[in-house]
JSON list of C-alpha atoms and ligand atoms in Angstrom, two decimals:
[
{"chain": "E", "resi": 1, "resn": "MET", "atom": "CA", "xyz": [-40.23, -14.35, -58.83]},
{"chain": "E", "resi": 2, "resn": "GLU", "atom": "CA", "xyz": [-42.47, -16.34, -61.20]},
{"chain": "E", "resi": 3, "resn": "THR", "atom": "CA", "xyz": [-40.08, -18.21, -63.49]},
{"chain": "E", "resi": 4, "resn": "SER", "atom": "CA", "xyz": [-42.49, -18.24, -66.44]},
{"chain": "E", "resi": 5, "resn": "LYS", "atom": "CA", "xyz": [-42.20, -14.46, -66.53]},
{"chain": "E", "resi": 6, "resn": "ILE", "atom": "CA", "xyz": [-38.42, -14.43, -66.70]},
{"chain": "E", "resi": 7, "resn": "PRO", "atom": "CA", "xyz": [-37.43, -13.08, -70.11]},
{"chain": "E", "resi": 8, "resn": "SER", "atom": "CA", "xyz": [-35.36, -15.54, -72.08]},
{"chain": "E", "resi": 9, "resn": "HIS", "atom": "CA", "xyz": [-33.35, -12.90, -73.95]},
{"chain": "E", "resi": 10, "resn": "VAL", "atom": "CA", "xyz": [-32.44, -9.52, -72.43]},
{"chain": "E", "resi": 11, "resn": "GLY", "atom": "CA", "xyz": [-30.59, -6.73, -74.20]},
{"chain": "E", "resi": 12, "resn": "ILE", "atom": "CA", "xyz": [-28.80, -4.05, -72.18]},
{"chain": "E", "resi": 13, "resn": "ILE", "atom": "CA", "xyz": [-27.66, -0.60, -73.30]},
{"chain": "E", "resi": 14, "resn": "MET", "atom": "CA", "xyz": [-25.09, 0.05, -70.58]},
{"chain": "E", "resi": 15, "resn": "ASP", "atom": "CA", "xyz": [-25.11, 3.84, -70.44]},
{"chain": "E", "resi": 16, "resn": "GLY", "atom": "CA", "xyz": [-23.80, 6.24, -67.82]},
{"chain": "E", "resi": 17, "resn": "ASN", "atom": "CA", "xyz": [-20.20, 5.14, -67.16]},
{"chain": "E", "resi": 18, "resn": "GLY", "atom": "CA", "xyz": [-18.79, 8.56, -68.06]},
{"chain": "E", "resi": 19, "resn": "ARG", "atom": "CA", "xyz": [-21.18, 10.51, -65.82]},
{"chain": "E", "resi": 20, "resn": "TRP", "atom": "CA", "xyz": [-20.65, 8.04, -62.98]},
{"chain": "E", "resi": 21, "resn": "ALA", "atom": "CA", "xyz": [-16.91, 8.78, -63.10]},
{"chain": "E", "resi": 22, "resn": "LEU", "atom": "CA", "xyz": [-17.28, 12.55, -63.49]},
{"chain": "E", "resi": 23, "resn": "LEU", "atom": "CA", "xyz": [-19.60, 12.63, -60.45]},
{"chain": "E", "resi": 24, "resn": "ARG", "atom": "CA", "xyz": [-16.66, 11.19, -58.50]},
{"chain": "E", "resi": 25, "resn": "GLY", "atom": "CA", "xyz": [-14.18, 13.66, -59.94]},
{"chain": "E", "resi": 26, "resn": "GLU", "atom": "CA", "xyz": [-12.55, 10.93, -62.02]},
{"chain": "E", "resi": 27, "resn": "LYS", "atom": "CA", "xyz": [-11.83, 10.45, -65.71]},
{"chain": "E", "resi": 28, "resn": "ARG", "atom": "CA", "xyz": [-14.44, 8.77, -67.91]},
{"chain": "E", "resi": 29, "resn": "SER", "atom": "CA", "xyz": [-12.24, 5.68, -68.27]},
{"chain": "E", "resi": 30, "resn": "TYR", "atom": "CA", "xyz": [-12.59, 5.10, -64.51]},
{"chain": "E", "resi": 31, "resn": "GLY", "atom": "CA", "xyz": [-16.30, 4.72, -65.17]},
{"chain": "E", "resi": 32, "resn": "HIS", "atom": "CA", "xyz": [-15.69, 2.24, -67.98]},
{"chain": "E", "resi": 33, "resn": "ARG", "atom": "CA", "xyz": [-13.58, 0.15, -65.61]},
{"chain": "E", "resi": 34, "resn": "ALA", "atom": "CA", "xyz": [-16.40, 0.15, -63.05]},
{"chain": "E", "resi": 35, "resn": "GLY", "atom": "CA", "xyz": [-18.83, -0.63, -65.88]},
{"chain": "E", "resi": 36, "resn": "THR", "atom": "CA", "xyz": [-16.77, -3.64, -66.93]},
{"chain": "E", "resi": 37, "resn": "ALA", "atom": "CA", "xyz": [-16.74, -4.98, -63.36]},
{"chain": "E", "resi": 38, "resn": "ASN", "atom": "CA", "xyz": [-20.50, -4.58, -63.33]},
{"chain": "E", "resi": 39, "resn": "VAL", "atom": "CA", "xyz": [-20.82, -6.67, -66.49]},
{"chain": "E", "resi": 40, "resn": "GLU", "atom": "CA", "xyz": [-19.41, -9.59, -64.51]},
{"chain": "E", "resi": 41, "resn": "LYS", "atom": "CA", "xyz": [-21.80, -9.05, -61.60]},
{"chain": "E", "resi": 42, "resn": "ILE", "atom": "CA", "xyz": [-24.94, -8.62, -63.68]},
{"chain": "E", "resi": 43, "resn": "THR", "atom": "CA", "xyz": [-24.13, -11.51, -66.01]},
{"chain": "E", "resi": 44, "resn": "GLU", "atom": "CA", "xyz": [-23.80, -13.85, -63.05]},
{"chain": "E", "resi": 45, "resn": "HIS", "atom": "CA", "xyz": [-27.11, -12.69, -61.57]},
{"chain": "E", "resi": 46, "resn": "ALA", "atom": "CA", "xyz": [-28.94, -12.82, -64.91]},
{"chain": "E", "resi": 47, "resn": "PHE", "atom": "CA", "xyz": [-28.06, -16.46, -65.54]},
{"chain": "E", "resi": 48, "resn": "LYS", "atom": "CA", "xyz": [-28.97, -17.34, -61.94]},
{"chain": "E", "resi": 49, "resn": "LEU", "atom": "CA", "xyz": [-32.42, -15.86, -62.58]},
{"chain": "E", "resi": 50, "resn": "GLY", "atom": "CA", "xyz": [-32.85, -18.07, -65.64]},
{"chain": "E", "resi": 51, "resn": "ILE", "atom": "CA", "xyz": [-32.17, -15.58, -68.42]},
{"chain": "E", "resi": 52, "resn": "LYS", "atom": "CA", "xyz": [-30.69, -17.53, -71.33]},
{"chain": "E", "resi": 53, "resn": "THR", "atom": "CA", "xyz": [-29.19, -14.80, -73.52]},
{"chain": "E", "resi": 54, "resn": "LEU", "atom": "CA", "xyz": [-27.78, -11.42, -72.52]},
{"chain": "E", "resi": 55, "resn": "SER", "atom": "CA", "xyz": [-27.03, -9.06, -75.39]},
{"chain": "E", "resi": 56, "resn": "LEU", "atom": "CA", "xyz": [-24.75, -6.27, -74.17]},
{"chain": "E", "resi": 57, "resn": "TYR", "atom": "CA", "xyz": [-24.03, -3.08, -76.09]},
{"chain": "E", "resi": 58, "resn": "ALA", "atom": "CA", "xyz": [-20.32, -2.58, -75.39]},
{"chain": "E", "resi": 59, "resn": "PHE", "atom": "CA", "xyz": [-19.19, -0.41, -78.30]},
{"chain": "E", "resi": 60, "resn": "SER", "atom": "CA", "xyz": [-21.28, 1.10, -81.06]},
{"chain": "E", "resi": 61, "resn": "SER", "atom": "CA", "xyz": [-20.23, 1.83, -84.64]},
{"chain": "E", "resi": 62, "resn": "GLU", "atom": "CA", "xyz": [-20.54, 5.50, -83.63]},
{"chain": "E", "resi": 63, "resn": "ASN", "atom": "CA", "xyz": [-18.33, 5.27, -80.50]},
{"chain": "E", "resi": 64, "resn": "TRP", "atom": "CA", "xyz": [-15.15, 5.62, -82.63]},
{"chain": "E", "resi": 65, "resn": "ALA", "atom": "CA", "xyz": [-15.87, 9.38, -82.64]},
{"chain": "E", "resi": 66, "resn": "ARG", "atom": "CA", "xyz": [-14.96, 9.57, -78.92]},
{"chain": "E", "resi": 67, "resn": "PRO", "atom": "CA", "xyz": [-11.54, 10.89, -77.84]},
{"chain": "E", "resi": 68, "resn": "LYS", "atom": "CA", "xyz": [-8.75, 8.46, -78.78]},
{"chain": "E", "resi": 69, "resn": "GLU", "atom": "CA", "xyz": [-7.73, 8.03, -75.14]},
{"chain": "E", "resi": 70, "resn": "GLU", "atom": "CA", "xyz": [-11.22, 6.83, -74.23]},
{"chain": "E", "resi": 71, "resn": "VAL", "atom": "CA", "xyz": [-11.50, 4.49, -77.23]},
{"chain": "E", "resi": 72, "resn": "ASP", "atom": "CA", "xyz": [-8.06, 3.00, -76.42]},
{"chain": "E", "resi": 73, "resn": "GLU", "atom": "CA", "xyz": [-9.08, 2.42, -72.80]},
{"chain": "E", "resi": 74, "resn": "LEU", "atom": "CA", "xyz": [-12.32, 0.71, -73.87]},
{"chain": "E", "resi": 75, "resn": "MET", "atom": "CA", "xyz": [-10.37, -1.56, -76.22]},
{"chain": "E", "resi": 76, "resn": "ARG", "atom": "CA", "xyz": [-7.91, -2.41, -73.43]},
{"chain": "E", "resi": 77, "resn": "LEU", "atom": "CA", "xyz": [-10.79, -3.20, -71.07]},
{"chain": "E", "resi": 78, "resn": "LEU", "atom": "CA", "xyz": [-12.37, -5.47, -73.66]},
{"chain": "E", "resi": 79, "resn": "GLU", "atom": "CA", "xyz": [-9.06, -7.34, -74.09]},
{"chain": "E", "resi": 80, "resn": "THR", "atom": "CA", "xyz": [-8.82, -7.84, -70.33]},
{"chain": "E", "resi": 81, "resn": "TYR", "atom": "CA", "xyz": [-12.47, -8.84, -70.10]},
{"chain": "E", "resi": 82, "resn": "PHE", "atom": "CA", "xyz": [-12.25, -11.50, -72.80]},
{"chain": "E", "resi": 83, "resn": "LYS", "atom": "CA", "xyz": [-8.99, -12.91, -71.38]},
{"chain": "E", "resi": 84, "resn": "LYS", "atom": "CA", "xyz": [-9.91, -12.75, -67.70]},
{"chain": "E", "resi": 85, "resn": "PHE", "atom": "CA", "xyz": [-13.40, -14.16, -67.92]},
{"chain": "E", "resi": 86, "resn": "LEU", "atom": "CA", "xyz": [-12.72, -16.87, -70.45]},
{"chain": "E", "resi": 87, "resn": "LYS", "atom": "CA", "xyz": [-11.81, -19.40, -67.73]},
{"chain": "E", "resi": 88, "resn": "LYS", "atom": "CA", "xyz": [-14.86, -18.52, -65.65]},
{"chain": "E", "resi": 89, "resn": "VAL", "atom": "CA", "xyz": [-17.16, -18.58, -68.66]},
{"chain": "E", "resi": 90, "resn": "GLU", "atom": "CA", "xyz": [-15.80, -21.97, -69.72]},
{"chain": "E", "resi": 91, "resn": "LYS", "atom": "CA", "xyz": [-16.23, -23.40, -66.23]},
{"chain": "E", "resi": 92, "resn": "GLU", "atom": "CA", "xyz": [-19.82, -22.24, -66.05]},
{"chain": "E", "resi": 93, "resn": "LYS", "atom": "CA", "xyz": [-20.54, -23.53, -69.56]},
{"chain": "E", "resi": 94, "resn": "LEU", "atom": "CA", "xyz": [-21.47, -20.09, -70.83]},
{"chain": "E", "resi": 95, "resn": "ARG", "atom": "CA", "xyz": [-21.03, -19.10, -74.42]},
{"chain": "E", "resi": 96, "resn": "ILE", "atom": "CA", "xyz": [-19.53, -15.85, -75.64]},
{"chain": "E", "resi": 97, "resn": "ASN", "atom": "CA", "xyz": [-20.67, -14.42, -78.96]},
{"chain": "E", "resi": 98, "resn": "VAL", "atom": "CA", "xyz": [-19.76, -11.13, -80.59]},
{"chain": "E", "resi": 99, "resn": "MET", "atom": "CA", "xyz": [-22.07, -9.25, -82.94]},
{"chain": "E", "resi": 100, "resn": "GLY", "atom": "CA", "xyz": [-20.72, -6.41, -85.07]},
{"chain": "E", "resi": 101, "resn": "ASP", "atom": "CA", "xyz": [-17.96, -5.76, -87.54]},
{"chain": "E", "resi": 102, "resn": "THR", "atom": "CA", "xyz": [-14.87, -6.91, -85.67]},
{"chain": "E", "resi": 103, "resn": "SER", "atom": "CA", "xyz": [-12.64, -6.76, -88.77]},
{"chain": "E", "resi": 104, "resn": "VAL", "atom": "CA", "xyz": [-11.53, -3.19, -87.94]},
{"chain": "E", "resi": 105, "resn": "LEU", "atom": "CA", "xyz": [-10.41, -4.04, -84.39]},
{"chain": "E", "resi": 106, "resn": "SER", "atom": "CA", "xyz": [-6.71, -4.59, -83.64]},
{"chain": "E", "resi": 107, "resn": "ALA", "atom": "CA", "xyz": [-5.30, -7.97, -84.69]},
{"chain": "E", "resi": 108, "resn": "LYS", "atom": "CA", "xyz": [-4.59, -8.70, -81.02]},
{"chain": "E", "resi": 109, "resn": "LEU", "atom": "CA", "xyz": [-8.16, -8.04, -79.89]},
{"chain": "E", "resi": 110, "resn": "GLN", "atom": "CA", "xyz": [-9.58, -10.00, -82.84]},
{"chain": "E", "resi": 111, "resn": "LYS", "atom": "CA", "xyz": [-7.44, -12.99, -81.86]},
{"chain": "E", "resi": 112, "resn": "ILE", "atom": "CA", "xyz": [-8.59, -12.81, -78.22]},
{"chain": "E", "resi": 113, "resn": "ILE", "atom": "CA", "xyz": [-12.24, -12.48, -79.29]},
{"chain": "E", "resi": 114, "resn": "ASN", "atom": "CA", "xyz": [-12.01, -15.37, -81.77]},
{"chain": "E", "resi": 115, "resn": "LYS", "atom": "CA", "xyz": [-10.50, -17.60, -79.10]},
{"chain": "E", "resi": 116, "resn": "ALA", "atom": "CA", "xyz": [-13.29, -16.76, -76.64]},
{"chain": "E", "resi": 117, "resn": "VAL", "atom": "CA", "xyz": [-15.98, -17.31, -79.27]},
{"chain": "E", "resi": 118, "resn": "GLU", "atom": "CA", "xyz": [-14.48, -20.57, -80.58]},
{"chain": "E", "resi": 119, "resn": "THR", "atom": "CA", "xyz": [-13.70, -22.20, -77.24]},
{"chain": "E", "resi": 120, "resn": "THR", "atom": "CA", "xyz": [-17.16, -21.51, -75.83]},
{"chain": "E", "resi": 121, "resn": "ARG", "atom": "CA", "xyz": [-19.21, -22.25, -78.95]},
{"chain": "E", "resi": 122, "resn": "ALA", "atom": "CA", "xyz": [-20.63, -25.54, -77.66]},
{"chain": "E", "resi": 123, "resn": "ASN", "atom": "CA", "xyz": [-21.56, -24.21, -74.20]},
{"chain": "E", "resi": 124, "resn": "ASP", "atom": "CA", "xyz": [-25.28, -24.10, -73.60]},
{"chain": "E", "resi": 125, "resn": "VAL", "atom": "CA", "xyz": [-26.01, -22.78, -70.11]},
{"chain": "E", "resi": 126, "resn": "GLY", "atom": "CA", "xyz": [-26.31, -19.18, -71.30]},
{"chain": "E", "resi": 127, "resn": "VAL", "atom": "CA", "xyz": [-25.07, -16.80, -73.97]},
{"chain": "E", "resi": 128, "resn": "ILE", "atom": "CA", "xyz": [-23.25, -13.49, -73.47]},
{"chain": "E", "resi": 129, "resn": "ASN", "atom": "CA", "xyz": [-23.75, -11.78, -76.80]},
{"chain": "E", "resi": 130, "resn": "ILE", "atom": "CA", "xyz": [-21.56, -8.68, -76.99]},
{"chain": "E", "resi": 131, "resn": "GLY", "atom": "CA", "xyz": [-22.23, -5.85, -79.44]},
{"chain": "E", "resi": 132, "resn": "LEU", "atom": "CA", "xyz": [-18.84, -4.63, -80.53]},
{"chain": "E", "resi": 133, "resn": "ASN", "atom": "CA", "xyz": [-18.45, -2.10, -83.33]},
{"chain": "E", "resi": 134, "resn": "TYR", "atom": "CA", "xyz": [-22.15, -2.83, -83.58]},
{"chain": "E", "resi": 135, "resn": "GLY", "atom": "CA", "xyz": [-24.92, -0.83, -85.23]},
{"chain": "E", "resi": 136, "resn": "GLY", "atom": "CA", "xyz": [-28.51, -1.94, -85.77]},
{"chain": "E", "resi": 137, "resn": "ARG", "atom": "CA", "xyz": [-28.81, -0.22, -89.15]},
{"chain": "E", "resi": 138, "resn": "GLN", "atom": "CA", "xyz": [-25.49, -1.65, -90.31]},
{"chain": "E", "resi": 139, "resn": "GLU", "atom": "CA", "xyz": [-26.71, -5.09, -89.24]},
{"chain": "E", "resi": 140, "resn": "ILE", "atom": "CA", "xyz": [-29.84, -4.80, -91.40]},
{"chain": "E", "resi": 141, "resn": "VAL", "atom": "CA", "xyz": [-27.74, -3.65, -94.38]},
{"chain": "E", "resi": 142, "resn": "TYR", "atom": "CA", "xyz": [-25.38, -6.59, -93.77]},
{"chain": "E", "resi": 143, "resn": "ALA", "atom": "CA", "xyz": [-28.28, -9.06, -93.82]},
{"chain": "E", "resi": 144, "resn": "VAL", "atom": "CA", "xyz": [-29.83, -7.58, -96.97]},
{"chain": "E", "resi": 145, "resn": "ASN", "atom": "CA", "xyz": [-26.49, -7.59, -98.82]},
{"chain": "E", "resi": 146, "resn": "LYS", "atom": "CA", "xyz": [-25.94, -11.20, -97.83]},
{"chain": "E", "resi": 147, "resn": "LEU", "atom": "CA", "xyz": [-29.34, -12.13, -99.28]},
{"chain": "E", "resi": 148, "resn": "LEU", "atom": "CA", "xyz": [-28.66, -10.19, -102.48]},
{"chain": "E", "resi": 149, "resn": "LYS", "atom": "CA", "xyz": [-25.31, -11.92, -102.93]},
{"chain": "E", "resi": 150, "resn": "GLU", "atom": "CA", "xyz": [-26.96, -15.31, -102.45]},
{"chain": "E", "resi": 151, "resn": "ASN", "atom": "CA", "xyz": [-29.74, -14.31, -104.84]},
{"chain": "E", "resi": 152, "resn": "LYS", "atom": "CA", "xyz": [-32.38, -14.82, -102.15]},
{"chain": "E", "resi": 153, "resn": "GLU", "atom": "CA", "xyz": [-35.64, -13.00, -101.73]},
{"chain": "E", "resi": 154, "resn": "ILE", "atom": "CA", "xyz": [-35.74, -10.01, -99.35]},
{"chain": "E", "resi": 155, "resn": "THR", "atom": "CA", "xyz": [-38.38, -11.02, -96.84]},
{"chain": "E", "resi": 156, "resn": "VAL", "atom": "CA", "xyz": [-38.93, -10.30, -93.14]},
{"chain": "E", "resi": 157, "resn": "GLU", "atom": "CA", "xyz": [-37.98, -13.90, -92.25]},
{"chain": "E", "resi": 158, "resn": "ASN", "atom": "CA", "xyz": [-34.90, -13.97, -94.50]},
{"chain": "E", "resi": 159, "resn": "ILE", "atom": "CA", "xyz": [-33.59, -10.71, -93.03]},
{"chain": "E", "resi": 160, "resn": "SER", "atom": "CA", "xyz": [-34.18, -12.04, -89.48]},
{"chain": "E", "resi": 161, "resn": "GLU", "atom": "CA", "xyz": [-32.28, -15.21, -90.29]},
{"chain": "E", "resi": 162, "resn": "ASN", "atom": "CA", "xyz": [-29.26, -13.32, -91.61]},
{"chain": "E", "resi": 163, "resn": "LEU", "atom": "CA", "xyz": [-28.69, -10.78, -88.83]},
{"chain": "E", "resi": 164, "resn": "TYR", "atom": "CA", "xyz": [-25.34, -11.04, -86.99]},
{"chain": "E", "resi": 165, "resn": "SER", "atom": "CA", "xyz": [-26.75, -12.99, -84.07]},
{"chain": "E", "resi": 166, "resn": "ALA", "atom": "CA", "xyz": [-29.78, -14.51, -85.75]},
{"chain": "E", "resi": 167, "resn": "GLU", "atom": "CA", "xyz": [-29.49, -17.76, -83.82]},
{"chain": "E", "resi": 168, "resn": "PHE", "atom": "CA", "xyz": [-30.23, -16.04, -80.50]},
{"chain": "E", "resi": 169, "resn": "GLY", "atom": "CA", "xyz": [-33.54, -14.60, -81.64]},
{"chain": "E", "resi": 170, "resn": "GLU", "atom": "CA", "xyz": [-35.22, -11.43, -80.46]},
{"chain": "E", "resi": 171, "resn": "PRO", "atom": "CA", "xyz": [-34.79, -9.79, -77.05]},
{"chain": "E", "resi": 172, "resn": "ASP", "atom": "CA", "xyz": [-37.92, -10.05, -74.90]},
{"chain": "E", "resi": 173, "resn": "LEU", "atom": "CA", "xyz": [-36.70, -7.09, -72.91]},
{"chain": "E", "resi": 174, "resn": "ILE", "atom": "CA", "xyz": [-34.30, -4.23, -73.67]},
{"chain": "E", "resi": 175, "resn": "ILE", "atom": "CA", "xyz": [-32.99, -2.28, -70.67]},
{"chain": "E", "resi": 176, "resn": "ARG", "atom": "CA", "xyz": [-31.28, 1.09, -70.97]},
{"chain": "E", "resi": 177, "resn": "THR", "atom": "CA", "xyz": [-29.51, 2.56, -67.97]},
{"chain": "E", "resi": 178, "resn": "GLY", "atom": "CA", "xyz": [-28.31, 6.14, -67.61]},
{"chain": "E", "resi": 179, "resn": "GLY", "atom": "CA", "xyz": [-31.53, 8.11, -68.11]},
{"chain": "E", "resi": 180, "resn": "GLU", "atom": "CA", "xyz": [-31.72, 8.51, -71.90]},
{"chain": "E", "resi": 181, "resn": "ILE", "atom": "CA", "xyz": [-34.92, 7.26, -73.53]},
{"chain": "E", "resi": 182, "resn": "ARG", "atom": "CA", "xyz": [-33.79, 5.96, -76.90]},
{"chain": "E", "resi": 183, "resn": "LEU", "atom": "CA", "xyz": [-32.39, 2.85, -78.56]},
{"chain": "E", "resi": 184, "resn": "SER", "atom": "CA", "xyz": [-29.27, 4.44, -80.09]},
{"chain": "E", "resi": 185, "resn": "ASN", "atom": "CA", "xyz": [-29.07, 1.95, -82.98]},
{"chain": "E", "resi": 186, "resn": "PHE", "atom": "CA", "xyz": [-29.28, -1.15, -80.75]},
{"chain": "E", "resi": 187, "resn": "MET", "atom": "CA", "xyz": [-31.02, -4.28, -82.09]},
{"chain": "E", "resi": 188, "resn": "LEU", "atom": "CA", "xyz": [-33.44, -2.24, -84.21]},
{"chain": "E", "resi": 189, "resn": "TYR", "atom": "CA", "xyz": [-34.75, -5.15, -86.26]},
{"chain": "E", "resi": 190, "resn": "GLN", "atom": "CA", "xyz": [-34.95, -7.75, -83.48]},
{"chain": "E", "resi": 191, "resn": "GLY", "atom": "CA", "xyz": [-36.32, -5.18, -81.05]},
{"chain": "E", "resi": 192, "resn": "ALA", "atom": "CA", "xyz": [-39.54, -4.55, -82.98]},
{"chain": "E", "resi": 193, "resn": "TYR", "atom": "CA", "xyz": [-41.64, -6.16, -80.22]},
{"chain": "E", "resi": 194, "resn": "SER", "atom": "CA", "xyz": [-39.22, -6.05, -77.31]},
{"chain": "E", "resi": 195, "resn": "GLU", "atom": "CA", "xyz": [-40.48, -4.59, -74.07]},
{"chain": "E", "resi": 196, "resn": "LEU", "atom": "CA", "xyz": [-38.45, -1.50, -73.20]},
{"chain": "E", "resi": 197, "resn": "TYR", "atom": "CA", "xyz": [-37.27, -0.54, -69.72]},
{"chain": "E", "resi": 198, "resn": "PHE", "atom": "CA", "xyz": [-35.51, 2.75, -69.01]},
{"chain": "E", "resi": 199, "resn": "THR", "atom": "CA", "xyz": [-33.91, 3.70, -65.73]},
{"chain": "E", "resi": 200, "resn": "ASP", "atom": "CA", "xyz": [-31.99, 6.76, -64.53]},
{"chain": "E", "resi": 201, "resn": "VAL", "atom": "CA", "xyz": [-29.55, 4.51, -62.65]},
{"chain": "E", "resi": 202, "resn": "LEU", "atom": "CA", "xyz": [-26.06, 4.80, -64.16]},
{"chain": "E", "resi": 203, "resn": "TRP", "atom": "CA", "xyz": [-24.60, 1.51, -65.43]},
{"chain": "E", "resi": 204, "resn": "PRO", "atom": "CA", "xyz": [-21.93, 1.02, -62.71]},
{"chain": "E", "resi": 205, "resn": "ASP", "atom": "CA", "xyz": [-24.71, 1.39, -60.10]},
{"chain": "E", "resi": 206, "resn": "PHE", "atom": "CA", "xyz": [-27.12, -0.99, -61.85]},
{"chain": "E", "resi": 207, "resn": "ASP", "atom": "CA", "xyz": [-26.83, -3.88, -59.39]},
{"chain": "E", "resi": 208, "resn": "GLU", "atom": "CA", "xyz": [-28.67, -7.16, -58.84]},
{"chain": "E", "resi": 209, "resn": "LYS", "atom": "CA", "xyz": [-31.64, -5.38, -57.20]},
{"chain": "E", "resi": 210, "resn": "GLU", "atom": "CA", "xyz": [-32.00, -3.06, -60.19]},
{"chain": "E", "resi": 211, "resn": "LEU", "atom": "CA", "xyz": [-32.05, -6.04, -62.56]},
{"chain": "E", "resi": 212, "resn": "ASP", "atom": "CA", "xyz": [-34.71, -7.66, -60.36]},
{"chain": "E", "resi": 213, "resn": "LYS", "atom": "CA", "xyz": [-36.76, -4.45, -60.64]},
{"chain": "E", "resi": 214, "resn": "ALA", "atom": "CA", "xyz": [-36.50, -4.49, -64.44]},
{"chain": "E", "resi": 215, "resn": "ILE", "atom": "CA", "xyz": [-37.56, -8.16, -64.59]},
{"chain": "E", "resi": 216, "resn": "ASP", "atom": "CA", "xyz": [-40.41, -7.45, -62.23]},
{"chain": "E", "resi": 217, "resn": "ALA", "atom": "CA", "xyz": [-41.61, -4.60, -64.48]},
{"chain": "E", "resi": 218, "resn": "PHE", "atom": "CA", "xyz": [-41.34, -6.93, -67.48]},
{"chain": "E", "resi": 219, "resn": "SER", "atom": "CA", "xyz": [-43.38, -9.61, -65.72]},
{"chain": "E", "resi": 220, "resn": "LYS", "atom": "CA", "xyz": [-46.29, -7.16, -65.42]},
{"chain": "E", "resi": 221, "resn": "ARG", "atom": "CA", "xyz": [-46.35, -6.25, -69.12]},
{"chain": "E", "resi": 222, "resn": "HIS", "atom": "CA", "xyz": [-48.93, -7.71, -71.49]},
{"chain": "E", "resi": 223, "resn": "ARG", "atom": "CA", "xyz": [-47.22, -8.69, -74.69]},
{"chain": "E", "resi": 224, "resn": "ARG", "atom": "CA", "xyz": [-49.59, -8.74, -77.66]},
{"chain": "E", "resi": 225, "resn": "PHE", "atom": "CA", "xyz": [-47.19, -8.66, -80.63]},
{"chain": "E", "resi": 226, "resn": "GLY", "atom": "CA", "xyz": [-49.63, -6.45, -82.56]},
{"chain": "E", "resi": 227, "resn": "LYS", "atom": "CA", "xyz": [-52.58, -8.75, -81.94]},
{"chain": "E", "resi": 228, "resn": "VAL", "atom": "CA", "xyz": [-55.66, -8.05, -79.82]},
{"chain": "E", "resi": 229, "resn": "GLU", "atom": "CA", "xyz": [-55.59, -11.06, -77.51]},
{"chain": "E", "resi": 230, "resn": "GLU", "atom": "CA", "xyz": [-52.81, -11.63, -75.02]},
{"chain": "E", "resi": 231, "resn": "SER", "atom": "CA", "xyz": [-50.21, -14.17, -76.04]},
{"chain": "L", "resi": 1, "resn": "FPP", "atom": "C1", "xyz": [-21.86, 4.21, -72.20]},
{"chain": "L", "resi": 1, "resn": "FPP", "atom": "O1", "xyz": [-21.49, 5.07, -71.15]},
{"chain": "L", "resi": 1, "resn": "FPP", "atom": "C2", "xyz": [-21.03, 3.06, -72.20]},
{"chain": "L", "resi": 1, "resn": "FPP", "atom": "C3", "xyz": [-20.17, 2.71, -73.21]},
{"chain": "L", "resi": 1, "resn": "FPP", "atom": "C4", "xyz": [-19.98, 3.48, -74.43]},
{"chain": "L", "resi": 1, "resn": "FPP", "atom": "C5", "xyz": [-19.35, 1.52, -73.10]},
{"chain": "L", "resi": 1, "resn": "FPP", "atom": "C6", "xyz": [-19.98, 0.35, -72.42]},
{"chain": "L", "resi": 1, "resn": "FPP", "atom": "C7", "xyz": [-18.87, -0.53, -72.07]},
{"chain": "L", "resi": 1, "resn": "FPP", "atom": "C8", "xyz": [-18.70, -1.19, -70.90]},
{"chain": "L", "resi": 1, "resn": "FPP", "atom": "C9", "xyz": [-19.68, -1.21, -69.82]},
{"chain": "L", "resi": 1, "resn": "FPP", "atom": "C10", "xyz": [-17.44, -1.91, -70.63]},
{"chain": "L", "resi": 1, "resn": "FPP", "atom": "C11", "xyz": [-17.05, -3.03, -71.53]},
{"chain": "L", "resi": 1, "resn": "FPP", "atom": "C12", "xyz": [-18.08, -4.02, -71.86]},
{"chain": "L", "resi": 1, "resn": "FPP", "atom": "C13", "xyz": [-17.95, -5.37, -71.74]},
{"chain": "L", "resi": 1, "resn": "FPP", "atom": "C14", "xyz": [-18.98, -6.27, -72.32]},
{"chain": "L", "resi": 1, "resn": "FPP", "atom": "C15", "xyz": [-16.82, -5.99, -71.05]},
{"chain": "L", "resi": 1, "resn": "FPP", "atom": "P1", "xyz": [-21.07, 6.54, -71.54]},
{"chain": "L", "resi": 1, "resn": "FPP", "atom": "O2", "xyz": [-19.58, 6.60, -71.60]},
{"chain": "L", "resi": 1, "resn": "FPP", "atom": "O3", "xyz": [-21.76, 6.97, -72.78]},
{"chain": "L", "resi": 1, "resn": "FPP", "atom": "O4", "xyz": [-21.58, 7.33, -70.27]},
{"chain": "L", "resi": 1, "resn": "FPP", "atom": "P2", "xyz": [-22.18, 8.80, -70.26]},
{"chain": "L", "resi": 1, "resn": "FPP", "atom": "O5", "xyz": [-23.49, 8.74, -71.01]},
{"chain": "L", "resi": 1, "resn": "FPP", "atom": "O6", "xyz": [-22.37, 9.04, -68.82]},
{"chain": "L", "resi": 1, "resn": "FPP", "atom": "O7", "xyz": [-21.19, 9.68, -70.91]}
]
């Protein structure tokens, strides 16, 4: 694979866990467990390929409307994920960041998240940027309110610079698994010129080969950013 065509920042909407479980006669939470294991696998492969930032949509501001049992299981999985992978992430000099309003999460989960974010802050091999209680519209409102409070002008650049994960820039590529063709409130502002890749493959089945396919499709796109000539 041509390294110049490897996207630096990739966003992933990890959809299809529930259907993957139901197809196997299991509960939806079984799918979320398989989905969490897949996060580990795909993250490893992505950084090996040379991707620098992976933004993963783990829990949207709208996901609270799911049955309590499912929400509780997702929160438990996130706790385990942050605790279990912290050592590995530290060893590999990866950085964990969380974008979204984490203030409503349990005190225990907030503490685990803060530890992961703080202890990996200086790592520079790659960034795992996790959307948690995240919404793209809410993020834009957050940035605008911040500017208003600071008495700053509302401009395109100022909004960009005040988004939750402004320092990681815009995704070059956004992948959505699970067959739906929409963004579902994910990185709406930063995604203005992202290349989009949709696949029917359900998230727990989205393996290394599927990521290679998405990168390959990206490498054939001509990004013009609204201009006529190729960039
Ligand atoms: C969508 O599948 C997936 C989610 C709402 C949760 C995504 C979370 C994970 C993969 C696990 C935790 C993440 C990390 C970063 C450790 P769905 O339940 O909407 O599936 P369906 O469309 O088949 O119902």
